[in-house]
XYZ file of C-alpha atoms in Angstrom:
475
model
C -102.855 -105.632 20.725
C -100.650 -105.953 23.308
C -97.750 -103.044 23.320
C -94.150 -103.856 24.452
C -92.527 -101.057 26.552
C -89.204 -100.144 25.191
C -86.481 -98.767 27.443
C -85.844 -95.060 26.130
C -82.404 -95.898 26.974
C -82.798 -99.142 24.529
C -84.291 -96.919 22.277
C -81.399 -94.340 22.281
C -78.780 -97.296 21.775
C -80.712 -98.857 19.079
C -82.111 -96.097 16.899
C -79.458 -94.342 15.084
C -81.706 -91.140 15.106
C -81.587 -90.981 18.513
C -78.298 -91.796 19.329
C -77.346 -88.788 16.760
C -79.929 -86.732 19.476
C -78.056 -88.033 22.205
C -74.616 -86.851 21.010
C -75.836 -83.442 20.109
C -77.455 -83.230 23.394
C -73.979 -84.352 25.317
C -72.184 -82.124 23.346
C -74.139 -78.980 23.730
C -74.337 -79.620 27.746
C -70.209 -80.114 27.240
C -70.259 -76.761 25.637
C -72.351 -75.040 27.876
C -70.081 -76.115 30.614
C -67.132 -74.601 28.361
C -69.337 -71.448 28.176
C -70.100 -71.463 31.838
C -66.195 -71.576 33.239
C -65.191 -68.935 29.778
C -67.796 -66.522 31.942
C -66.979 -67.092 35.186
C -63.186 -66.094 33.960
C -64.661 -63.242 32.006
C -66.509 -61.985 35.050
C -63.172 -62.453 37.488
C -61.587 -60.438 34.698
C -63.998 -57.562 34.213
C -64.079 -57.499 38.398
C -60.292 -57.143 38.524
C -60.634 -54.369 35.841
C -63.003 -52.379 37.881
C -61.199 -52.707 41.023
C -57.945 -51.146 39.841
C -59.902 -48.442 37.733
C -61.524 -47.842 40.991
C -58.322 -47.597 43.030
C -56.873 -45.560 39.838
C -59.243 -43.375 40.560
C -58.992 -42.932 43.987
C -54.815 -42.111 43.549
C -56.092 -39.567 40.932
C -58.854 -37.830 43.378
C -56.301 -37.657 46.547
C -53.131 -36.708 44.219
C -55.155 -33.488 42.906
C -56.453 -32.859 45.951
C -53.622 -30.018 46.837
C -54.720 -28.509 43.459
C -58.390 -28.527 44.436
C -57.485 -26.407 47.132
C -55.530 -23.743 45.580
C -58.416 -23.872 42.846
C -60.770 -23.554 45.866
C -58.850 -20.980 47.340
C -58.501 -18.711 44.278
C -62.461 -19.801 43.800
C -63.575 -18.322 46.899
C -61.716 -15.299 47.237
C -64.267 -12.376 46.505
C -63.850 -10.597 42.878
C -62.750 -6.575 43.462
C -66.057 -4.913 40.974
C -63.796 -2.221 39.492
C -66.440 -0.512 38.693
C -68.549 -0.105 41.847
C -65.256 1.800 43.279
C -65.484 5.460 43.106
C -62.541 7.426 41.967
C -61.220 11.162 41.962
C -58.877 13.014 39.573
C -55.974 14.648 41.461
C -53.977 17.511 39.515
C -51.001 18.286 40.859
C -48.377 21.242 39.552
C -44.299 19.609 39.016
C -41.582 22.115 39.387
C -39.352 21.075 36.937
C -35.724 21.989 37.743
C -33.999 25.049 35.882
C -32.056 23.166 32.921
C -29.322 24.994 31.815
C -29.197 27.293 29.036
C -26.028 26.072 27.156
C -25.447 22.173 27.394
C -21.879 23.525 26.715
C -21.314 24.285 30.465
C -21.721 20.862 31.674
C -18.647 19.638 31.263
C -17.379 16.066 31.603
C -13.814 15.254 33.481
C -12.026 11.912 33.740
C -9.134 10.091 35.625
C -6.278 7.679 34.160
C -4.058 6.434 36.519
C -0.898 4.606 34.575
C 2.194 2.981 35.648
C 5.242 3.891 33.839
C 6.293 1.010 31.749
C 9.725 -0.348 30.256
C 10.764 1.646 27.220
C 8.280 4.468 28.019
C 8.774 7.581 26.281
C 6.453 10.930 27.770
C 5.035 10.864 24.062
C 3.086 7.200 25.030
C 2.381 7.925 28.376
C 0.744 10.918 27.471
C -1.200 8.995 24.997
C -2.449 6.410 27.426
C -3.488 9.474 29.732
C -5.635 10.931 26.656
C -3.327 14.355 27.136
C -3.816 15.378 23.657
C -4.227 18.999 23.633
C -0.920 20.614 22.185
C -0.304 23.811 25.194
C -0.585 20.885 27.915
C 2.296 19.261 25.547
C 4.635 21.698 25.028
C 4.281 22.602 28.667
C 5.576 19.282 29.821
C 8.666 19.761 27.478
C 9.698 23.456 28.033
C 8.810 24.179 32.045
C 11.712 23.426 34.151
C 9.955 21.430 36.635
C 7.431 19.748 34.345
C 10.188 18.662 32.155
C 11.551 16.332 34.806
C 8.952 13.589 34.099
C 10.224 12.994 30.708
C 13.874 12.815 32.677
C 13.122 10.775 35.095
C 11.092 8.004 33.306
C 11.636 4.671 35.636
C 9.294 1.469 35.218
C 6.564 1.149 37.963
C 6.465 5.140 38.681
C 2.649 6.383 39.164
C 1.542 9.459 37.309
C -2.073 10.180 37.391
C -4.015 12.633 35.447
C -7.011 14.400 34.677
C -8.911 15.861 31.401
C -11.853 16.485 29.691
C -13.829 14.929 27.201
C -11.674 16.356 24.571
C -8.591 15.232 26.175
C -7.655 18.989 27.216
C -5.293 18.539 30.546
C -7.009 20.089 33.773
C -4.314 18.351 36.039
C -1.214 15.753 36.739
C 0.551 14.323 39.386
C 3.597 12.106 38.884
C 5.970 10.613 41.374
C 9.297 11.387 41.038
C 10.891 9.325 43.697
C 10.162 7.363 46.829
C 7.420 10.343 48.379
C 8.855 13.320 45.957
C 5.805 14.249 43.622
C 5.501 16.743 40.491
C 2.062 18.062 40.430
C 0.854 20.175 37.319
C -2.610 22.427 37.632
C -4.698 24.522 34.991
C -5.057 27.851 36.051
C -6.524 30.830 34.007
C -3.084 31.926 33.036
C -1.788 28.511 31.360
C -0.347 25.412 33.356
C 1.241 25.598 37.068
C 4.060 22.974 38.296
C 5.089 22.579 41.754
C 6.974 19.329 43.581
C 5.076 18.409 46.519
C 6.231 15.921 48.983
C 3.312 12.753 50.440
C 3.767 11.763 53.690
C 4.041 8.118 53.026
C 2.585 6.127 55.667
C 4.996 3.051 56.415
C 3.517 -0.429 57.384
C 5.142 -4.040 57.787
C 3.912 -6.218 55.010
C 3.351 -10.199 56.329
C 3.555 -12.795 53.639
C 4.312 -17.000 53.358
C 5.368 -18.538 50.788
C 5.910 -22.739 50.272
C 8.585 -24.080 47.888
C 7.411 -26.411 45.008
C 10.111 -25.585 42.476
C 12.281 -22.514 42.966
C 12.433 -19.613 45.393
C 11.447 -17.438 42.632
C 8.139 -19.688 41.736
C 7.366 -19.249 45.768
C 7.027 -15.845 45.506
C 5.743 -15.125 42.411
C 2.471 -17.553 43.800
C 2.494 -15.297 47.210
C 3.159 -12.227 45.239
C 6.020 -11.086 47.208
C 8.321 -8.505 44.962
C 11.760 -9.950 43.666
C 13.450 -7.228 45.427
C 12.386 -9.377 48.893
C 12.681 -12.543 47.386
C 16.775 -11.770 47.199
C 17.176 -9.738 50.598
C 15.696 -13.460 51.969
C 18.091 -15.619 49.892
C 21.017 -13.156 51.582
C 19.948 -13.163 55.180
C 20.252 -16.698 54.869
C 22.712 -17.365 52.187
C 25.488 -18.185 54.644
C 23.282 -21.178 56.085
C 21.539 -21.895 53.282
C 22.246 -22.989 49.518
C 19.686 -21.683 47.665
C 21.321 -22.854 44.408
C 20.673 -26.911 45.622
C 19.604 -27.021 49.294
C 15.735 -25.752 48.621
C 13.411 -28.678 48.932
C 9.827 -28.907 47.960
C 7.980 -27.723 51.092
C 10.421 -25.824 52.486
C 8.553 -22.201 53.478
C 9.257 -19.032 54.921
C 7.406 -16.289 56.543
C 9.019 -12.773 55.896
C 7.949 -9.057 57.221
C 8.935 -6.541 54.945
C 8.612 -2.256 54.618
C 5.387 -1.292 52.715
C 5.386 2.685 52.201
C 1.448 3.106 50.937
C -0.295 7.032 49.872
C -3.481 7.089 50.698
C -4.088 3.297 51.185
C -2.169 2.593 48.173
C 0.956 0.461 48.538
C 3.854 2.706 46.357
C 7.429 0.607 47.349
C 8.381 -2.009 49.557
C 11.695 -1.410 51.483
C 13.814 -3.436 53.324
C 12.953 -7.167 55.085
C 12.308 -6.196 58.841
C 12.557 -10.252 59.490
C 12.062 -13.308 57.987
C 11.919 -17.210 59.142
C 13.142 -19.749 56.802
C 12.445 -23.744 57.165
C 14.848 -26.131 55.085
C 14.669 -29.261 55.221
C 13.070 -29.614 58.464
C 15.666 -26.944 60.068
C 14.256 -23.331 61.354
C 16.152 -20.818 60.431
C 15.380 -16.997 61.975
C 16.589 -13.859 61.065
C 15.804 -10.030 62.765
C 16.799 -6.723 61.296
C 18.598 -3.801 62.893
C 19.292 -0.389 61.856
C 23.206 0.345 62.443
C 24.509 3.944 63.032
C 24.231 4.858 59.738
C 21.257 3.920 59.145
C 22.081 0.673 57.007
C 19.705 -2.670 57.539
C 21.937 -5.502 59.251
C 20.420 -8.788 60.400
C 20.953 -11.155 63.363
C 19.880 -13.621 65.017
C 16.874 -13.637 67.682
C 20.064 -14.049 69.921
C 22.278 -11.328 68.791
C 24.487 -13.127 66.470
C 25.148 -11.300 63.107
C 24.519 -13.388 60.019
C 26.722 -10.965 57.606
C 29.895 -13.134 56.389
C 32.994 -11.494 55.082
C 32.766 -13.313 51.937
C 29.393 -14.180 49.671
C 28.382 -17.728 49.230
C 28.119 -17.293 46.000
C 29.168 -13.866 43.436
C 25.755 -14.436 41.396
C 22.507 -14.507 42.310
C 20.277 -17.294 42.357
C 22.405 -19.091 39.613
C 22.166 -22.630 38.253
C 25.422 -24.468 39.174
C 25.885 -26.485 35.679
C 28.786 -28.202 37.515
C 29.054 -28.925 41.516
C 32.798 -28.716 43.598
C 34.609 -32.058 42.397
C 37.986 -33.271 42.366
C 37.784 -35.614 39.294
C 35.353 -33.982 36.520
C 35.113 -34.925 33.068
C 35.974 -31.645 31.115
C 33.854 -31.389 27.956
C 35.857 -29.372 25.504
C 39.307 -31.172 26.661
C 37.073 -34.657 26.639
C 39.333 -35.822 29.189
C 39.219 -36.336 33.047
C 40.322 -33.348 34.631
C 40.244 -31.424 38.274
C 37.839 -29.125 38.276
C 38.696 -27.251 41.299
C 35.562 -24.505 41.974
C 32.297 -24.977 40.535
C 30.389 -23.304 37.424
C 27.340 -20.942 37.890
C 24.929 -21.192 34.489
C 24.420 -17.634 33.952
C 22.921 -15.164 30.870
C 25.737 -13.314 28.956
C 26.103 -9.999 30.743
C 24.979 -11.203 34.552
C 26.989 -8.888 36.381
C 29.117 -10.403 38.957
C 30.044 -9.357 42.477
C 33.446 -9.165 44.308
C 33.077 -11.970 47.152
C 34.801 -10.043 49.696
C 36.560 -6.812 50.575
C 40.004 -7.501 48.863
C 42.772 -6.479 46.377
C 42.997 -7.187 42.574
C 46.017 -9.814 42.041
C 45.358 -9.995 38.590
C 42.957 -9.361 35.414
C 43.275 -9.911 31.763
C 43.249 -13.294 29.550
C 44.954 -16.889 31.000
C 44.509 -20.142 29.318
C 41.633 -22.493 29.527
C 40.069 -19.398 31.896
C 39.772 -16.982 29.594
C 39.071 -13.658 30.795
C 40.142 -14.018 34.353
C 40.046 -12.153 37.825
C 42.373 -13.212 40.808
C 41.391 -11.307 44.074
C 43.365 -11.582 47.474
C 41.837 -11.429 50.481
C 42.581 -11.534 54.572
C 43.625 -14.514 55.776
C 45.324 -16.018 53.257
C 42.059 -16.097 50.850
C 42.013 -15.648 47.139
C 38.976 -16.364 44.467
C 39.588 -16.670 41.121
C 36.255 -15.556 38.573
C 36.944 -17.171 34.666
C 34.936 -17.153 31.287
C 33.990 -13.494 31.882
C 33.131 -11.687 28.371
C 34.532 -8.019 29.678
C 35.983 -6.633 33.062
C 34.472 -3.079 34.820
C 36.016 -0.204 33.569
C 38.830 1.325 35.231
C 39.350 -2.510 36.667
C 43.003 -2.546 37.238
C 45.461 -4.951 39.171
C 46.161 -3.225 42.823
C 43.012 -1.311 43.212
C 41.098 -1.925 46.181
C 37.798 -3.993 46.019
C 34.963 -3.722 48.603
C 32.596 -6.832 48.844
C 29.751 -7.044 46.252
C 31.594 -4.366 44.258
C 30.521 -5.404 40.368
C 34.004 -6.579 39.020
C 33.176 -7.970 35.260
C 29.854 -9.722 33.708
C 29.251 -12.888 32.408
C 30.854 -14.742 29.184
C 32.251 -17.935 27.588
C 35.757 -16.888 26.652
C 38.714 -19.853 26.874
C 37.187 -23.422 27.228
C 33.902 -22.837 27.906
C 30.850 -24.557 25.757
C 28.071 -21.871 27.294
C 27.733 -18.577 29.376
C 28.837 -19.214 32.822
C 31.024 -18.304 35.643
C 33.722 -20.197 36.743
C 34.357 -19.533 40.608
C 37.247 -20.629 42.639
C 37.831 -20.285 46.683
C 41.597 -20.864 47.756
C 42.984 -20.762 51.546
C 47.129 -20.584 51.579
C 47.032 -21.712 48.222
C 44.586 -25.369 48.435
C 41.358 -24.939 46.548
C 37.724 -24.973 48.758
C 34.417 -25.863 47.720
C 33.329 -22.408 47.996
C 29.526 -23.678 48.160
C 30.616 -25.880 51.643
C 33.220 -23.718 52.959
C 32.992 -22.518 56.571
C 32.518 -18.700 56.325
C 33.728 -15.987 58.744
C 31.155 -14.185 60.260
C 31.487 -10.571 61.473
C 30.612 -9.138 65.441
C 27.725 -9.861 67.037
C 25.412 -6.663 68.439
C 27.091 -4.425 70.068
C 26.536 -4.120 74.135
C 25.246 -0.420 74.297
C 22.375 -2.028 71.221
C 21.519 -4.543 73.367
C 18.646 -3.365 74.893
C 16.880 -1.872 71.409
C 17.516 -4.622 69.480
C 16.085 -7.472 71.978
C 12.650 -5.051 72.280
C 12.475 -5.298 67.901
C 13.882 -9.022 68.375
C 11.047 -9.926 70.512
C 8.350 -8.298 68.937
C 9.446 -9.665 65.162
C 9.641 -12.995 66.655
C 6.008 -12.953 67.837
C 4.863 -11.405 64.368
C 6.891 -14.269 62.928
C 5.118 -16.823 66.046
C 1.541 -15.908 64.623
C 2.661 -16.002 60.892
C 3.640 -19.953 61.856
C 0.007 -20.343 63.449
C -1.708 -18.879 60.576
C 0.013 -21.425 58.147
C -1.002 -24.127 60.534
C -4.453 -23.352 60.660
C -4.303 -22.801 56.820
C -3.004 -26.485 56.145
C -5.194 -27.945 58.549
């Protein structure tokens, strides 16, 4: 029997069960492809893995490196055996200081050191001293010296004084005037008082001060005493309006008296010289004792700066009302001349003759009120209305030297608040007594010529390096 060869290829098309073979055998090579690439992935994969653990591991090993070393270090470093280390007891005798029998003789002591305040009696400074036994008391009332203290009670006197812990008084010391003091000592017989006298060592004070809203607010921020504050605002008052001419950064450098006890400043005296700058202007001022002793003030020249009348009777007022012909009067409600200009003042504010001069009149007139009329030299008369009382004795004739207190302050006649109402007439025509051209008196005298340029010079280098120093400061 002859046999046929088949093609297995014939034989795969034709028989169904091998064409189902063939399939199955396609698909599982097509999946073991599949399988093949899914490993190769997976084995790209797992490589990447290990490569950054491996690098992770390497930034771990170098970062802890420093660690290792201090570990190392502390590793290395021998262990002390405590107890291979031999050791000896040393007894050694303490001489305890001798303590007192009685704790009673120790005794404590303290210091207060007060400033006498406004409406201080001696009953509350005592009290704030911790004086509280009743001998020391009575002592400070009864002995003719001690009892000055309670007599002489002024606001920013020092008193100092000393007790023990049950406020018994050992000793005091209070200053009765500008280097006068009262000192008060225990002794075995009761309480001594005695007035001793401090040599007060005098110094110049420098200080600067820069204008931001009042003369007054300058000084308080440099901490210069009000006392200077107005001796500057009257050196300069006759070139300066201090009432409307102050603008913000205007400053002034001022040397002034300290008097200091042992390092302690106790009172500031009189302005030894002072520079002002207004407005861009330098104004200079130097001071010079006159034969009796009085504080007058010149230029750096020579030329006095004292005016035979004041700029203004108040100090440091607000002017409610400047100098104007044609003023709308607010009680009449009507346009009126209002020929002087009104100073806002407190009721009471004490007010100063302008200039040496005679009393013309004083009592009530119209829309003034309570009214003064002084005449002066030259022709010159000022007129001060709305005052609520004159000085006692004030009477029409008497003689009036400048800054002599004439009356105080009010709102009598047409007047809607406290204020002064100041006039400056020449033959009879009404000034603006804040613009006014003001006499001035003699210049130094030839045989002071020599002293005062030797103080002029050296105040106006004091007053050179006080410019520097605010230079330097601002820069």
């Amino acid at each position: 029997m002859k046999v046929q060869p088949v093609e297995i290829n014939e034989l795969n098309a034709s028989h169904p069960t091998f064409s189902s073979l063939n399939e199955e055998n396609s698909l599982n090579t097509s999946q073991s492809s599949i399988l093949t690439q899914n490993s190769n992935k997976a084995e790209r994969k797992y490589a990447l893995a290990t490569e950054r653990k491996f690098k992770l591991r390497w930034i771990l090993a170098i970062s802890c490196l420093p660690l290792f070393g201090i570990y190392t270090a502390f590793g290395i470093a021998p262990q002390t055996i405590i107890g291979n280390v031999p050791t000896t007891n040393i007894t050694e005798e303490i001489i305890l200081p001798e303590m007192l029998a009685n704790d009673d003789e120790v005794s404590q002591q303290y210091w207060y050191k007060e400033h006498v305040r406004r409406d201080d009696t001696l009953n509350s400074l005592l009290s704030r001293l911790n004086i509280r036994n009743r001998d020391a008391i009575d002592y400070l009332r009864s002995d003719n010296i001690a009892s000055e203290i309670a007599a002489s009670l002024k606001p920013g006197h020092q008193i100092e004084a000393q007790t023990d812990i049950d406020g018994n008084l050992i000793a005091l010391e209070y200053q009765l005037d500008r280097d006068q003091f009262i000192a008060i000592n225990k002794t075995s017989e009761g309480y001594a008082a005695s007035k001793i006298v401090h040599q007060l060592e005098m110094r110049p004070i420098l200080k600067s001060a820069e204008i931001r809203s009042s003369l007054f607010g300058a000084t308080d921020d440099a901490n210069i005493p009000d006392s200077i504050a107005i001796q500057v605002a009257e050196m300069f008052e006759s070139e300066i309006d201090f009432h409307s001419d102050l603008r913000r950064g205007d400053h002034f450098n001022v040397i002034y008296e300290g008097s200091y006890d042992d390092g302690e400043l106790l009172k500031t005296g009189d302005v030894l010289a002072a520079e002002f700058v207004n407005n861009g202007k330098v104004y200079r001022a130097v001071g010079f004792r006159d034969a009796n002793n009085q504080m007058q003030y010149y230029t750096p020249e020579g030329k006095s700066l004292h005016k035979s009348f004041l700029r203004s009777p108040l100090e440091f007022t607000r002017i409610s009302s400047g100098f104007s012909l044609g003023r709308f009067h607010p009680v009449l409600q009507r346009l009126r001349a209002h020929k002087g200009v009104d100073m806002a003042a407190p009721t009471g504010t004490r007010i100063k003759a302008s200039g040496d001069a005679v009393v013309d009149f004083v009592g009530q007139k119209g829309g003034y009120g309570n009214v003064i009329v002084l005449k002066h030299d030259n022709g010159v008369s000022t007129v001060y209305g709305h005052l609520s009382r004159f000085s006692a004795g004030l009477r029409r004739g008497a003689k009036i030297a400048q800054g002599e207190i004439i009356g105080f302050v009010g709102m009598s006649g047409l007047a809607t608040g406290p204020h002064l109402h100041y006039e400056f007439l020449l033959n009879g025509k009404h000034h603006d007594p804040m613009k006014v051209a003001l006499p001035k008196a003699n210049p130094i005298e030839p045989h002071q010529r020599v002293a005062f340029n030797t103080i002029s010079q050296q105040m106006s280098a004091q007053l050179d390096l006080l410019g520097v120093s605010n230079i330097a400061a601002l820069d």
